[in-house]
Tab-separated table of C-alpha atoms and ligand atoms in Angstrom:
chain	number	residue	atom	x	y	z
X	157	MET	CA	-184.602	75.829	59.790
X	158	ASN	CA	-181.118	76.300	60.398
X	159	PRO	CA	-180.799	75.779	64.422
X	160	THR	CA	-179.197	79.322	64.756
X	161	GLN	CA	-182.109	80.899	63.081
X	162	ARG	CA	-184.607	80.174	65.838
X	163	PRO	CA	-185.946	82.576	67.949
X	164	ALA	CA	-184.037	83.146	71.096
X	165	GLN	CA	-184.605	80.329	73.587
X	166	ALA	CA	-185.339	80.777	77.257
X	167	GLY	CA	-182.500	79.707	79.423
X	168	THR	CA	-179.892	80.114	76.622
X	169	VAL	CA	-176.966	82.556	76.631
X	170	TYR	CA	-176.125	84.187	73.205
X	171	LEU	CA	-172.625	85.484	72.961
X	172	VAL	CA	-172.838	88.239	70.575
X	173	GLY	CA	-170.503	90.481	68.966
X	174	SER	CA	-171.695	94.061	68.229
X	175	GLY	CA	-169.035	95.119	65.560
X	176	PRO	CA	-166.577	98.124	65.792
X	177	GLY	CA	-168.952	100.915	66.554
X	178	ALA	CA	-171.396	101.704	63.852
X	179	LEU	CA	-175.004	100.375	64.533
X	180	ASP	CA	-175.485	99.092	60.961
X	181	LEU	CA	-172.479	97.189	60.881
X	182	MET	CA	-173.856	94.721	63.404
X	183	THR	CA	-175.103	91.573	62.100
X	184	VAL	CA	-178.853	90.893	61.237
X	185	ARG	CA	-178.841	88.061	63.777
X	186	ALA	CA	-177.288	90.072	66.610
X	187	THR	CA	-179.749	92.930	65.956
X	188	ARG	CA	-182.567	90.181	66.061
X	189	LEU	CA	-181.460	88.510	69.529
X	190	ILE	CA	-181.105	91.794	71.176
X	191	GLY	CA	-184.645	92.498	70.276
X	192	GLU	CA	-185.856	89.416	71.676
X	193	ALA	CA	-183.589	89.153	74.737
X	194	ASP	CA	-184.872	89.457	78.466
X	195	VAL	CA	-181.563	90.524	79.632
X	196	VAL	CA	-178.620	92.062	77.809
X	197	VAL	CA	-175.468	91.969	79.678
X	198	HIS	CA	-173.239	94.446	77.942
X	199	ASP	CA	-169.564	95.889	77.875
X	200	HIS	CA	-168.608	99.402	77.802
X	201	LEU	CA	-167.560	99.393	74.174
X	202	ILE	CA	-170.434	98.113	72.021
X	203	ALA	CA	-172.272	99.574	68.932
X	204	ASP	CA	-173.582	102.941	69.330
X	205	GLY	CA	-177.392	102.590	69.804
X	206	ALA	CA	-177.454	98.825	70.216
X	207	LEU	CA	-179.375	99.309	73.560
X	208	SER	CA	-182.097	101.076	71.793
X	209	LEU	CA	-182.977	97.707	70.442
X	210	LEU	CA	-184.010	96.210	73.690
X	211	ARG	CA	-187.725	95.581	74.441
X	212	ASN	CA	-189.165	98.004	76.853
X	213	ASP	CA	-189.412	95.568	79.697
X	214	ALA	CA	-185.978	94.125	78.908
X	215	GLN	CA	-182.957	94.783	81.357
X	216	ALA	CA	-179.700	96.006	80.369
X	217	ILE	CA	-176.722	95.196	82.766
X	218	CYS	CA	-173.535	96.913	82.076
X	219	VAL	CA	-170.366	94.854	83.202
X	220	GLY	CA	-168.101	97.225	81.342
X	221	LYS	CA	-164.489	97.529	82.057
X	222	LYS	CA	-161.728	99.878	80.789
X	223	ALA	CA	-158.214	98.737	80.993
X	224	SER	CA	-157.329	99.867	84.510
X	225	ASN	CA	-160.797	99.677	86.139
X	226	HIS	CA	-162.272	96.154	86.057
X	227	THR	CA	-165.755	96.799	87.182
X	228	VAL	CA	-166.952	93.378	87.670
X	229	PRO	CA	-164.583	90.491	88.101
X	230	GLN	CA	-164.570	88.005	85.091
X	231	ASN	CA	-165.623	84.926	87.503
X	232	GLU	CA	-168.387	86.914	88.913
X	233	LEU	CA	-169.580	87.743	85.518
X	234	ASN	CA	-169.238	84.214	84.262
X	235	LEU	CA	-171.561	83.205	87.179
X	236	LEU	CA	-173.929	86.019	86.578
X	237	LEU	CA	-174.397	84.561	83.267
X	238	VAL	CA	-175.178	81.173	84.748
X	239	ARG	CA	-177.594	82.564	87.334
X	240	LEU	CA	-179.594	84.527	84.467
X	241	ALA	CA	-179.967	81.540	82.486
X	242	ARG	CA	-180.999	79.419	85.189
X	243	GLU	CA	-183.757	81.822	85.967
X	244	GLY	CA	-185.140	80.838	82.477
X	245	LYS	CA	-184.184	84.198	80.789
X	246	LYS	CA	-183.197	84.756	77.103
X	247	VAL	CA	-179.641	86.270	77.840
X	248	VAL	CA	-177.604	88.362	75.386
X	249	ARG	CA	-174.097	88.625	76.249
X	250	LEU	CA	-173.102	91.653	74.255
X	251	LYS	CA	-169.473	92.603	73.227
X	252	GLY	CA	-167.647	95.038	71.189
X	253	GLY	CA	-166.208	93.677	67.744
X	254	ASP	CA	-166.127	89.853	67.648
X	255	PRO	CA	-166.562	87.899	70.848
X	256	PHE	CA	-163.590	85.478	70.057
X	257	ILE	CA	-161.072	88.215	69.420
X	258	PHE	CA	-159.611	89.854	72.633
X	259	GLY	CA	-163.168	89.467	73.914
X	260	ARG	CA	-162.932	86.724	76.702
X	261	GLY	CA	-165.717	85.219	75.063
X	262	GLY	CA	-164.118	81.882	75.382
X	263	GLU	CA	-163.745	82.052	79.147
X	264	GLU	CA	-167.432	83.043	79.642
X	265	ILE	CA	-168.727	80.063	77.518
X	266	GLU	CA	-166.142	77.693	79.099
X	267	THR	CA	-168.195	78.344	82.495
X	268	LEU	CA	-171.509	77.926	80.877
X	269	PHE	CA	-170.384	74.501	79.368
X	270	GLU	CA	-169.222	73.427	82.948
X	271	PHE	CA	-172.769	74.487	84.266
X	272	GLY	CA	-174.556	72.885	81.341
X	273	ILE	CA	-175.909	76.022	80.040
X	274	PRO	CA	-176.799	76.040	76.507
X	275	PHE	CA	-175.228	78.745	74.705
X	276	GLU	CA	-174.612	80.149	71.016
X	277	VAL	CA	-172.136	82.334	69.406
X	278	VAL	CA	-172.738	85.075	67.040
X	279	PRO	CA	-169.711	86.654	65.289
X	280	GLY	CA	-169.228	90.283	64.615
X	281	VAL	CA	-166.878	92.545	62.620
X	282	THR	CA	-163.801	92.909	64.554
X	283	ALA	CA	-162.082	96.310	65.167
X	284	ALA	CA	-159.127	95.357	62.801
X	285	ALA	CA	-161.679	94.587	59.892
X	286	GLY	CA	-163.745	97.637	60.716
X	287	CYS	CA	-160.833	100.164	61.289
X	288	ALA	CA	-158.917	98.914	58.205
X	289	ALA	CA	-161.928	99.374	55.874
X	290	TYR	CA	-162.804	102.849	57.314
X	291	ALA	CA	-159.278	104.026	57.238
X	292	GLY	CA	-158.792	102.732	53.555
X	293	ILE	CA	-155.726	100.429	54.670
X	294	PRO	CA	-156.303	96.867	53.363
X	295	LEU	CA	-154.946	94.507	55.714
X	296	THR	CA	-153.473	92.312	53.146
X	297	HIS	CA	-152.327	93.031	49.832
X	298	ARG	CA	-150.216	91.331	47.205
X	299	GLU	CA	-147.454	93.772	46.998
X	300	HIS	CA	-147.308	94.362	50.580
X	301	ALA	CA	-148.438	91.771	53.212
X	302	GLN	CA	-149.211	87.966	52.796
X	303	THR	CA	-149.852	87.591	56.549
X	304	VAL	CA	-151.832	89.545	58.962
X	305	THR	CA	-151.381	89.292	62.617
X	306	PHE	CA	-153.651	90.301	65.492
X	307	ALA	CA	-151.718	91.049	68.771
X	308	THR	CA	-152.561	92.526	72.123
X	309	GLY	CA	-150.580	95.505	73.313
X	310	HIS	CA	-152.178	95.427	76.691
X	311	LEU	CA	-149.237	95.748	79.086
X	312	LYS	CA	-148.881	93.390	81.986
X	313	ASP	CA	-146.637	94.399	84.853
X	314	GLY	CA	-145.244	97.051	82.438
X	315	SER	CA	-144.009	95.027	79.495
X	316	VAL	CA	-145.522	93.635	76.483
X	317	ASP	CA	-144.898	89.920	76.495
X	318	LEU	CA	-144.655	89.108	72.785
X	319	ASP	CA	-142.831	87.166	70.108
X	320	TRP	CA	-141.244	90.474	68.673
X	321	SER	CA	-139.093	88.582	66.289
X	322	ALA	CA	-142.052	86.946	64.696
X	323	LEU	CA	-144.032	90.425	64.638
X	324	ALA	CA	-141.093	92.263	62.943
X	325	ARG	CA	-140.831	89.971	59.974
X	326	PRO	CA	-141.354	91.613	56.499
X	327	LYS	CA	-144.280	91.348	54.303
X	328	GLN	CA	-146.852	91.172	56.932
X	329	THR	CA	-149.335	93.376	58.562
X	330	VAL	CA	-149.605	93.457	62.360
X	331	VAL	CA	-152.494	94.912	64.157
X	332	PHE	CA	-152.459	95.660	67.873
X	333	TYR	CA	-155.588	95.714	69.849
X	334	MET	CA	-155.216	97.939	73.127
X	335	GLY	CA	-152.062	99.156	72.116
X	336	ILE	CA	-152.085	102.815	73.033
X	337	GLY	CA	-150.809	102.506	76.563
X	338	GLY	CA	-147.981	100.197	75.378
X	339	ILE	CA	-147.253	102.244	72.045
X	340	GLY	CA	-143.626	103.437	73.068
X	341	GLU	CA	-142.518	99.820	73.899
X	342	ILE	CA	-144.424	98.257	70.903
X	343	CYS	CA	-142.445	100.545	68.447
X	344	ARG	CA	-139.083	100.318	70.385
X	345	GLN	CA	-139.300	96.548	70.217
X	346	LEU	CA	-140.334	96.265	66.531
X	347	ILE	CA	-137.308	98.553	65.725
X	348	VAL	CA	-134.981	96.609	67.833
X	349	HIS	CA	-136.093	93.267	66.276
X	350	GLY	CA	-135.249	94.531	62.857
X	351	LEU	CA	-138.002	96.901	61.325
X	352	PRO	CA	-136.712	100.187	59.990
X	353	ALA	CA	-137.700	103.336	62.114
X	354	THR	CA	-139.285	104.666	58.930
X	355	HIS	CA	-141.785	101.456	58.627
X	356	PRO	CA	-145.305	102.751	58.218
X	357	ALA	CA	-147.720	102.801	61.329
X	358	ALA	CA	-151.135	103.980	61.782
X	359	VAL	CA	-153.642	104.662	64.633
X	360	VAL	CA	-157.283	104.566	64.029
X	361	GLN	CA	-159.448	105.637	66.948
X	362	ASN	CA	-163.162	105.090	67.124
X	363	GLY	CA	-162.972	103.303	63.645
X	364	SER	CA	-166.217	103.078	61.580
X	365	SER	CA	-167.949	105.843	63.759
X	366	GLU	CA	-168.640	109.447	63.056
X	367	ARG	CA	-165.717	110.083	65.629
X	368	GLN	CA	-163.271	108.193	63.599
X	369	ARG	CA	-159.696	109.641	63.602
X	370	VAL	CA	-156.659	108.278	61.720
X	371	LEU	CA	-153.251	109.118	62.185
X	372	ILE	CA	-150.529	108.020	59.818
X	373	ALA	CA	-146.815	108.037	60.919
X	374	ASP	CA	-143.872	105.550	61.226
X	375	LEU	CA	-142.183	103.463	64.159
X	376	ALA	CA	-140.016	106.339	64.912
X	377	THR	CA	-142.633	108.963	65.278
X	378	LEU	CA	-145.846	107.232	66.118
X	379	PRO	CA	-145.638	107.432	70.040
X	380	GLU	CA	-144.910	111.147	69.955
X	381	GLN	CA	-147.617	111.947	67.386
X	382	ILE	CA	-150.272	109.968	69.434
X	383	GLU	CA	-149.495	112.119	72.315
X	384	LYS	CA	-149.600	115.390	70.519
X	385	ALA	CA	-152.931	114.570	68.679
X	386	GLY	CA	-154.402	113.261	72.023
X	387	LEU	CA	-155.552	110.095	70.723
X	388	THR	CA	-157.071	107.784	73.413
X	389	SER	CA	-158.688	104.188	73.584
X	390	PRO	CA	-160.380	102.960	71.835
X	391	ALA	CA	-157.840	102.777	68.987
X	392	LEU	CA	-156.161	100.179	66.860
X	393	ILE	CA	-152.642	100.415	65.870
X	394	ILE	CA	-151.891	99.158	62.432
X	395	VAL	CA	-148.342	98.508	61.338
X	396	GLY	CA	-147.081	97.532	57.865
X	397	THR	CA	-146.305	99.034	54.433
X	398	VAL	CA	-150.010	98.490	53.843
X	399	VAL	CA	-150.380	101.687	55.908
X	400	SER	CA	-148.855	103.665	52.874
X	401	LEU	CA	-152.079	102.862	50.748
X	402	HIS	CA	-154.019	105.144	52.992
X	403	ARG	CA	-153.167	108.144	50.967
X	404	LYS	CA	-154.867	106.802	47.818
X	405	LEU	CA	-157.609	104.887	49.525
X	406	ALA	CA	-158.846	106.635	52.422
X	407	TRP	CA	-162.566	107.101	51.497
X	408	TYR	CA	-164.284	107.844	54.572
X	409	GLN	CA	-164.610	111.284	56.043
X	410	PRO	CA	-166.743	111.552	59.289
X	411	SER	CA	-168.750	114.470	58.629
X	412	ASN	CA	-168.205	116.391	61.934
X	413	TRP	CA	-164.906	115.341	63.209
X	414	PRO	CA	-161.314	116.879	62.336
X	415	ARG	CA	-158.747	114.770	60.582
X	416	VAL	CA	-155.316	114.407	62.645
L	1247	LIG	N1	-163.667	91.988	70.638
L	1247	LIG	C1	-163.220	93.160	70.206
L	1247	LIG	C2	-161.723	93.716	70.884
L	1247	LIG	C3	-161.943	93.806	72.412
L	1247	LIG	S1	-160.753	94.475	72.906
L	1247	LIG	C4	-163.017	93.113	68.572
L	1247	LIG	O1	-163.176	92.111	68.195
L	1247	LIG	O2	-162.783	94.244	68.031
L	1247	LIG	C5	-160.744	96.294	72.942
L	1247	LIG	C6	-159.886	97.002	71.947
L	1247	LIG	O3	-160.443	96.850	70.530
L	1247	LIG	C7	-159.474	98.258	72.178
L	1247	LIG	O4	-158.781	98.847	73.230
L	1247	LIG	C8	-159.131	98.814	70.819
L	1247	LIG	O5	-157.727	98.505	70.622
L	1247	LIG	C9	-159.877	97.913	69.758
L	1247	LIG	N2	-161.198	98.606	69.391
L	1247	LIG	C10	-162.494	98.108	69.521
L	1247	LIG	N3	-163.390	98.836	68.889
L	1247	LIG	C11	-162.629	99.998	68.273
L	1247	LIG	C12	-162.906	100.809	67.259
L	1247	LIG	N4	-164.115	101.281	66.903
L	1247	LIG	N5	-161.877	101.482	66.828
L	1247	LIG	C13	-160.364	101.329	67.366
L	1247	LIG	N6	-160.261	100.308	67.938
L	1247	LIG	C14	-161.224	99.817	68.530
């Protein structure tokens, strides 16, 4: 048997990605491990209904943080995982999307490594893949983009510290996670570094869920349109000429949510 197909082991931490939002976009392995866990330590943003898969006698601990409100400091959280594993529990550390993409999964399992705690990693559908699919915006396309870059738009000290010249190169798609707060600066920098103000840009809020909203604009108008439409986190920004394909390829209409 492939070792990763074994039932969950006592004293092990499973770092599990829950995908972009819809429960059935979670992997079969993630679903199984959640059902076997003694304790699930989870973020705020996880697949809708994932906790309903827990055994009745299992414990759920929310360590969720929103951008400005770090409920559990990262080092405390790392040590919590160590403690739970040392108590002999089957521990699932459940995150949104993929645990190795802007998920601090690396930091958590580095601590486990240092303490000699066994761990496994279960990948998930990252928000970029989920949002792109459900917004009908292919991230690569032979006529549009041969490169795709994932960047964080999270502001540190009021500025986004990124290699703007690289992000403004043509023939690529750039996806910004956590970009809503810094959207004005992101669009401004991309234009300053050479992209036309008319370069297509989109926002996908709550991608892949029933609450998905998609806004299509360009670099010049995106910030004000986001404000007008009242779009908030969790949202992903997609910049590139692939965004123009949305007009033809948008196939998903959430049944009970207005289009922007
Ligand atoms: N590890 C996660 C990302 C965590 S960072 C992953 O791989 O997807 C959190 C950011 O991800 C949010 O601020 C938002 O930019 C993005 N995000 C996560 N889920 C999303 C969703 N369903 N729709 C839009 N953006 C999402």
